[in-house]
Coordinates of C-alpha atoms in Angstrom, one line a residue:
X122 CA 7.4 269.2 151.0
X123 CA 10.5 268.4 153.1
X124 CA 13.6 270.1 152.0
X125 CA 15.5 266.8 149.6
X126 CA 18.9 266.4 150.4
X127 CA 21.2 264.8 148.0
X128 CA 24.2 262.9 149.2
X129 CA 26.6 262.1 146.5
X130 CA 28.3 259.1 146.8
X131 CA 31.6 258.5 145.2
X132 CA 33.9 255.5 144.7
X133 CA 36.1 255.2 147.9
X134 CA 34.0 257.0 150.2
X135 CA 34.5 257.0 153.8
X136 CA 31.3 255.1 155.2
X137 CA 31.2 257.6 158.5
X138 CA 31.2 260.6 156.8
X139 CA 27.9 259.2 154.1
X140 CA 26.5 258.6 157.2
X141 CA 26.3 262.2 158.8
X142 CA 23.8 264.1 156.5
X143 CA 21.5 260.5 157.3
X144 CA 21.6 260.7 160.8
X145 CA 21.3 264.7 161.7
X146 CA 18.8 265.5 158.3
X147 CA 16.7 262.5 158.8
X148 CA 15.9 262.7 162.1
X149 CA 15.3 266.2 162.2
X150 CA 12.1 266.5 163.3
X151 CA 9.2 269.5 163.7
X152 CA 8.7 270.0 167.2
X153 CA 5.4 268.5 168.5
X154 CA 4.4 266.8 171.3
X155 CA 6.0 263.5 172.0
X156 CA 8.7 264.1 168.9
X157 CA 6.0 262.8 166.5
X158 CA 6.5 266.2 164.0
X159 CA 7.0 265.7 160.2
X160 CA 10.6 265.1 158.8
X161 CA 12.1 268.5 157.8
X162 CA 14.2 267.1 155.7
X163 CA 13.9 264.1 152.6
X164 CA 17.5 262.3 152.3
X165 CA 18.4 260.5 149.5
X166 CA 21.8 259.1 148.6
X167 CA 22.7 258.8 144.8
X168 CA 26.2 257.8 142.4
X169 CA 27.6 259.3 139.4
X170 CA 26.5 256.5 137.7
X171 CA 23.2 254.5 138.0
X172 CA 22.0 252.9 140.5
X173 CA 24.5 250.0 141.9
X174 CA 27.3 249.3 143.9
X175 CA 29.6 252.2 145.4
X176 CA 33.4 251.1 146.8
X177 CA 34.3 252.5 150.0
X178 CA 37.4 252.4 152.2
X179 CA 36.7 249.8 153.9
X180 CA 36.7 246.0 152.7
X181 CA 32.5 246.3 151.9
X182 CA 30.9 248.3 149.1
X183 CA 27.2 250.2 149.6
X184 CA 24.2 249.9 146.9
X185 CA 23.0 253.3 146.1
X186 CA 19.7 253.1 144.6
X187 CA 19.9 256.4 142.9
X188 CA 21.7 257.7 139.7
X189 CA 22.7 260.8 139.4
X190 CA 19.7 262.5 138.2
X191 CA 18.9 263.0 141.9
X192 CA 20.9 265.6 142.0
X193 CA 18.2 267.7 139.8
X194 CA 15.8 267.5 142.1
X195 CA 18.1 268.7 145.1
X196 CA 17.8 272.0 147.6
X197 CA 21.0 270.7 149.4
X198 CA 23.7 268.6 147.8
X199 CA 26.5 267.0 150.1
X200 CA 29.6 265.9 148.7
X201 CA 31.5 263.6 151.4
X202 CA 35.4 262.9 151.5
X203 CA 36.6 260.1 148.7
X204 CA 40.0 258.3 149.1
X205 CA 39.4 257.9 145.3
X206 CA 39.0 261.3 144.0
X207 CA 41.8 260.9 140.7
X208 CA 42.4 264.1 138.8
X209 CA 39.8 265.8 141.2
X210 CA 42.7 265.3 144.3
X211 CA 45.8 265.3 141.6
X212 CA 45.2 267.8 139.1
X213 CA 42.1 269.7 140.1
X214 CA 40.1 268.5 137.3
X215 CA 36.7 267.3 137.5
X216 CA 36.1 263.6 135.7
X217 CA 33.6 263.7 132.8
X218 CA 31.5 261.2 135.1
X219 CA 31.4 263.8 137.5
X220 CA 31.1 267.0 135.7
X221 CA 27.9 265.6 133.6
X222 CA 26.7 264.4 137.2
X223 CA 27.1 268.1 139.2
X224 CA 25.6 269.6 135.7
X225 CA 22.7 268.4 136.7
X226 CA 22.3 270.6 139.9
X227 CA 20.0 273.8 139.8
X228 CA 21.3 277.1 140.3
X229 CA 20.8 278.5 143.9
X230 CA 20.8 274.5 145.4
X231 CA 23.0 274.7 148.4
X232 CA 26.0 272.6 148.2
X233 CA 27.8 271.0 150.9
X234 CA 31.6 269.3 151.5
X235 CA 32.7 267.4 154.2
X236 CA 36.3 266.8 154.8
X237 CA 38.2 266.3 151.2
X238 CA 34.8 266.4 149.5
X239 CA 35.7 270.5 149.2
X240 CA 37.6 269.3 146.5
X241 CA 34.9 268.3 144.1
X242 CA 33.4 271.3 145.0
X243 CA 36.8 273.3 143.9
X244 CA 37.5 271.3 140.9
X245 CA 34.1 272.4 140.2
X246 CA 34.6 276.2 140.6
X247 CA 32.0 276.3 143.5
X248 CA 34.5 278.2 145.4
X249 CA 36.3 280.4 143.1
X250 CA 37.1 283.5 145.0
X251 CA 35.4 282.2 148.4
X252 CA 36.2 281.0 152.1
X253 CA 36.6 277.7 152.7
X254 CA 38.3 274.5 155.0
X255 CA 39.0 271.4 154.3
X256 CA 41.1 268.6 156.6
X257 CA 43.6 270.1 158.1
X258 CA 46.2 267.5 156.7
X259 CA 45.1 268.3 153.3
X260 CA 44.9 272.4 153.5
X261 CA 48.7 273.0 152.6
X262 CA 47.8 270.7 148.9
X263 CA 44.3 272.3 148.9
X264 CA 45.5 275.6 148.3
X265 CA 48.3 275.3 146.3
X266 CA 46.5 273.2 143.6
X267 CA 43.1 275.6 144.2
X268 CA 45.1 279.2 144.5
X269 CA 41.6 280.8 143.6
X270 CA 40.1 279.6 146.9
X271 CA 40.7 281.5 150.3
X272 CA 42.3 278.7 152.2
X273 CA 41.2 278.5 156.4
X274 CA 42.8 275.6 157.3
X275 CA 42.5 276.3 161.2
X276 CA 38.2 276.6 161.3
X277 CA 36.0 273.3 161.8
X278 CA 33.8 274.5 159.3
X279 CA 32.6 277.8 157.1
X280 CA 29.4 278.9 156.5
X281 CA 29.3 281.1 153.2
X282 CA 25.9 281.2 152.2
X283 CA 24.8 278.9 149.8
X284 CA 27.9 277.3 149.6
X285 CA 29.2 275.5 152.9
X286 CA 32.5 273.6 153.8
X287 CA 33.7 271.4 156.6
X288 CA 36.8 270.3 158.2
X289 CA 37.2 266.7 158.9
X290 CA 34.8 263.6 160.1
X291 CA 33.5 265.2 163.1
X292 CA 33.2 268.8 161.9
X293 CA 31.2 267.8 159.2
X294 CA 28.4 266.3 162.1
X295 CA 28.8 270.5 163.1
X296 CA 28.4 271.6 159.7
X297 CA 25.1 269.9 159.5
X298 CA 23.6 270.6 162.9
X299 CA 24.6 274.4 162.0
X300 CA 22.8 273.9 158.8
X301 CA 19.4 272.6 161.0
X302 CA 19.6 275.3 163.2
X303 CA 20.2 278.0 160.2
X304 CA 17.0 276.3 158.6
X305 CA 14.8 275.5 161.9
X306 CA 16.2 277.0 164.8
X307 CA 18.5 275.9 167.7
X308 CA 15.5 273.9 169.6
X309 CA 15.5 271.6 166.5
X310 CA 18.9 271.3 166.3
X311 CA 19.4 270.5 169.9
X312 CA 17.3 268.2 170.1
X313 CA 18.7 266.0 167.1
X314 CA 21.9 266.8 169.1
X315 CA 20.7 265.6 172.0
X316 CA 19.6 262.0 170.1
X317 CA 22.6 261.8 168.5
X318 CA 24.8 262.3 171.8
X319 CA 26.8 265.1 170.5
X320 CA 27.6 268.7 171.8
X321 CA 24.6 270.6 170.1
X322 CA 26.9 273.4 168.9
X323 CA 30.8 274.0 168.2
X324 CA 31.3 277.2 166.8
X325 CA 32.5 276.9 162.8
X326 CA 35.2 279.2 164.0
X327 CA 36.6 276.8 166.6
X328 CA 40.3 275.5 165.6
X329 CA 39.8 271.8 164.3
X330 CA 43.0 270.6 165.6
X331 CA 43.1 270.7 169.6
X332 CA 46.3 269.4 170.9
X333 CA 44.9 267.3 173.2
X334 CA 41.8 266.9 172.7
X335 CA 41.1 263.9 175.3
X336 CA 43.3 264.6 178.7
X337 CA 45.6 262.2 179.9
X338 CA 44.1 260.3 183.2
X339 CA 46.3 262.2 185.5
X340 CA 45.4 265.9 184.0
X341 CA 42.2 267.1 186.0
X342 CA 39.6 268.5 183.5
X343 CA 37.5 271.4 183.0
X344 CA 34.4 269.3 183.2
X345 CA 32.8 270.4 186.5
X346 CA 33.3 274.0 185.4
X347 CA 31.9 273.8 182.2
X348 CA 28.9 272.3 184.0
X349 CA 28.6 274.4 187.1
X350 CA 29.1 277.6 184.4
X351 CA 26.2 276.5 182.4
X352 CA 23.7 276.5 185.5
X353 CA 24.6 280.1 186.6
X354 CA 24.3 281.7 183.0
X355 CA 21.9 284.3 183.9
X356 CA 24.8 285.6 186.4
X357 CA 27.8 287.4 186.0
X358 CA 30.8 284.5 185.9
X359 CA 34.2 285.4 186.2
X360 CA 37.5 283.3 185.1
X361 CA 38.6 282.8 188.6
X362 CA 35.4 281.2 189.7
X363 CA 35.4 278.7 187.2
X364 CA 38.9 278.2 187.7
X365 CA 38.7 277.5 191.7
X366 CA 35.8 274.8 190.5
X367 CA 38.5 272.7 189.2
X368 CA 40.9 273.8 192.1
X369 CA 43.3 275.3 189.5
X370 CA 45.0 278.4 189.3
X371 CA 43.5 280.8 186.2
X372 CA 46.8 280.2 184.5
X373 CA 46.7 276.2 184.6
X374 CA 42.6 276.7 184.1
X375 CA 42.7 278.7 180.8
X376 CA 45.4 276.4 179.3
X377 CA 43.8 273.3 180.4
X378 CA 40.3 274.8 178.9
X379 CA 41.8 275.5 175.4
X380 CA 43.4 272.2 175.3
X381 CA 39.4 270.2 176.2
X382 CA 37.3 273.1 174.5
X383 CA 39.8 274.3 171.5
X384 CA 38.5 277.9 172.7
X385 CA 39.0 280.1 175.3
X386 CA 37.0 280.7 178.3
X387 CA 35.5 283.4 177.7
X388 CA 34.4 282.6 174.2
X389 CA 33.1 279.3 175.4
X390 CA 30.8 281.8 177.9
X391 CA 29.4 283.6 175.3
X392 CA 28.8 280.8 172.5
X393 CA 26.9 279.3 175.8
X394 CA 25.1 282.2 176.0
X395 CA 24.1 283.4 172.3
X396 CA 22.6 279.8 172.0
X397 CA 20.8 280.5 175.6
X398 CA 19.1 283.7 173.7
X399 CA 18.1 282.0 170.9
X400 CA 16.6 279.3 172.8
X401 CA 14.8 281.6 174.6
X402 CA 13.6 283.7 171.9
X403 CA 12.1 280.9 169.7
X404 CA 10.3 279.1 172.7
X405 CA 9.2 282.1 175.2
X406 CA 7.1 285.4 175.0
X407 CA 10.1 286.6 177.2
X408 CA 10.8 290.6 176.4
X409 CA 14.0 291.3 175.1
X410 CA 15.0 292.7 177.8
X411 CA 14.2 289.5 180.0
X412 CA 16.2 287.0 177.7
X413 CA 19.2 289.1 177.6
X414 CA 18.9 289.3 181.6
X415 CA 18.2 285.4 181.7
X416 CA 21.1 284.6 178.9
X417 CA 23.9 286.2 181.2
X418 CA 23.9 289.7 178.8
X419 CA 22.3 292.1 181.1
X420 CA 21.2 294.5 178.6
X421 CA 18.8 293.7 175.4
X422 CA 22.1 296.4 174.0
X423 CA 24.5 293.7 174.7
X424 CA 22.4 291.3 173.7
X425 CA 21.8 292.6 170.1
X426 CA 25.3 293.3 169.5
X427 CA 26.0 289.7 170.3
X428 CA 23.8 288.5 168.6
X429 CA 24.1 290.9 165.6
X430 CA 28.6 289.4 165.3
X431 CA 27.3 285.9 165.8
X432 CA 24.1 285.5 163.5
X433 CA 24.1 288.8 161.5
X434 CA 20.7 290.1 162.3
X435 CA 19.3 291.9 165.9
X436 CA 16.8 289.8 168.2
X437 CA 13.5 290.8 167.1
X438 CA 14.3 289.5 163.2
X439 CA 15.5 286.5 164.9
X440 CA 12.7 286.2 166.7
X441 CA 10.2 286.9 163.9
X442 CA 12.0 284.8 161.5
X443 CA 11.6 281.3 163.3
X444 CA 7.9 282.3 165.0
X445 CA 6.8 282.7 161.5
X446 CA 8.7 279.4 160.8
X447 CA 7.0 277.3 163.0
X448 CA 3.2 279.1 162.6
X449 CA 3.8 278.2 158.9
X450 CA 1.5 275.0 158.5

């Protein structure tokens, strides 16, 4: 069966953000020959109360056809931002609609927040003693009225097992491709990516705010590098090179990088690369040895202890883990 994702809906939701765990879990697909593979994933959206209409923030409300006894039968459960959140937002204290709704949820389901929906998930004691984000307009309020929470207010999103948080609107689109490539590897993921016209992967650990995000007309941008770095992974790239691509000095470069990417250089190079490897090591009978050549690592040493900060386990467990995935009927 397809893993059933549960989106909860609450009064004065933004209509974007409902929209994200639609468009990257339902159209994730198992790789097969001319996209036709199963859904992974079942979405279904549901309300604290039964099925009817559901205010938003904008001047239309949605129908949700589900009550809250959806939530029962939920692996993942997503909790989007509200404008409307009440003593959740004021007080950090969960409405009685709400609380008998969440009670419904199994132990062990994975639950998600996007944006100001961490709050629900606080009120809730989800995140008692754990990391987690929210907007970064919100953080300052977020941790004084949740002291019991470790507070990033800088990350776009953290991943903290079963229970996952995002920054806002945008972050939460890299929450959930993280969560499809955690689940079905990085060729599923970029490929829903790739659909959706989206970067496939932003690092959770990338600062959400970026100064200036879009440059101004007259500011060159890092653009051509970026691409003339990504076709020469397999070789050694140094900061100067991708700086005289731009006709920059490294200085001007590196600032003008952060200020596009929201990371440096150098940490852009190996995010790039990591998701070369993994690539590589779900689609090719490549030795370890060969993909850490061909992902710009040189040594299958490098390449473990990369992989080993970024995923938390050493190529060949990688490896095994989604080749048993996909051999699974």
């Amino acid at each position: 069966m397809p893993h059933r994702v549960a989106v909860l809906a609450l009064d004065g939701l933004l209509p974007f953000e409902l929209g994200i765990p639609h468009r990257i879990f339902g159209r994730s697909l198992e790789p097969a020959p001319g996209n036709k593979g199963a859904k992974l994933y079942e979405v279904v959206t549901c309300s604290v109360r039964p099925p009817g209409p559901v205010r938003t923030d904008s001047d239309y409300a949605i129908l949700v056809e589900h009550g809250p006894e959806a939530l029962a039968t939920a692996d993942t459960v997503v909790i989007p931002a509200s404008y409307e959140l009440g003593p959740v937002f004021e007080e950090g204290r969960l409405t009685d609609e709400l609380a008998a709704a969440l009670a419904l949820i199994r132990p062990g389901t994975r639950m998600v927040s996007i944006c100001t929906g961490s709050y629900v998930l606080a009120a809730a004691g989800y995140l008692d003693g754990r990391p987690a984000t929210t907007h970064w307009s919100s953080a300052d309020h977020f941790q004084q009225l949740f002291p019991q929470v470790r507070v990033d207010p800088d990350v776009l999103f953290i991943d903290d097992g079963d229970v996952l948080t995002s920054a806002g609107v945008a972050a939460g689109i890299d929450l959930c491709l993280h969560l499809v490539r955690r689940d079905h590897g990085a060729a599923v993921a970029n490929e829903i990516a790739r659909r959706t016209v989206v970067p496939p992967h932003r690092d959770g650990g990338q600062a959400q705010y970026i100064h200036r995000p879009v440059p101004e007309p007259q500011f060159a941008t890092t653009t051509a590098a970026r691409a003339w770095a990504l076709g020469r992974l397999d070789r050694p790239i140094q900061l100067r090179d991708m700086a005289r691509q731009e006709s920059m000095s490294v200085r001007t470069f590196t600032r003008r990088f952060r200020e596009e990417v929201g990371a440096s250089p150098g940490q852009w190079l190996t995010q790039q690369r990591v998701e070369r490897a993994r690539h590589l090591l779900e689609t090719s009978d490549l030795s370890i040895d060969q993909v850490a050549r061909d992902a710009g690592f040189g040594t299958a040493t490098s390449l473990r202890q990369h992989l080993q900060a970024a995923l938390g386990v050493p190529p060949t467990v990688y490896r095994r883990t989604f080749r048993a995935s996909a051999d699974t009927p």
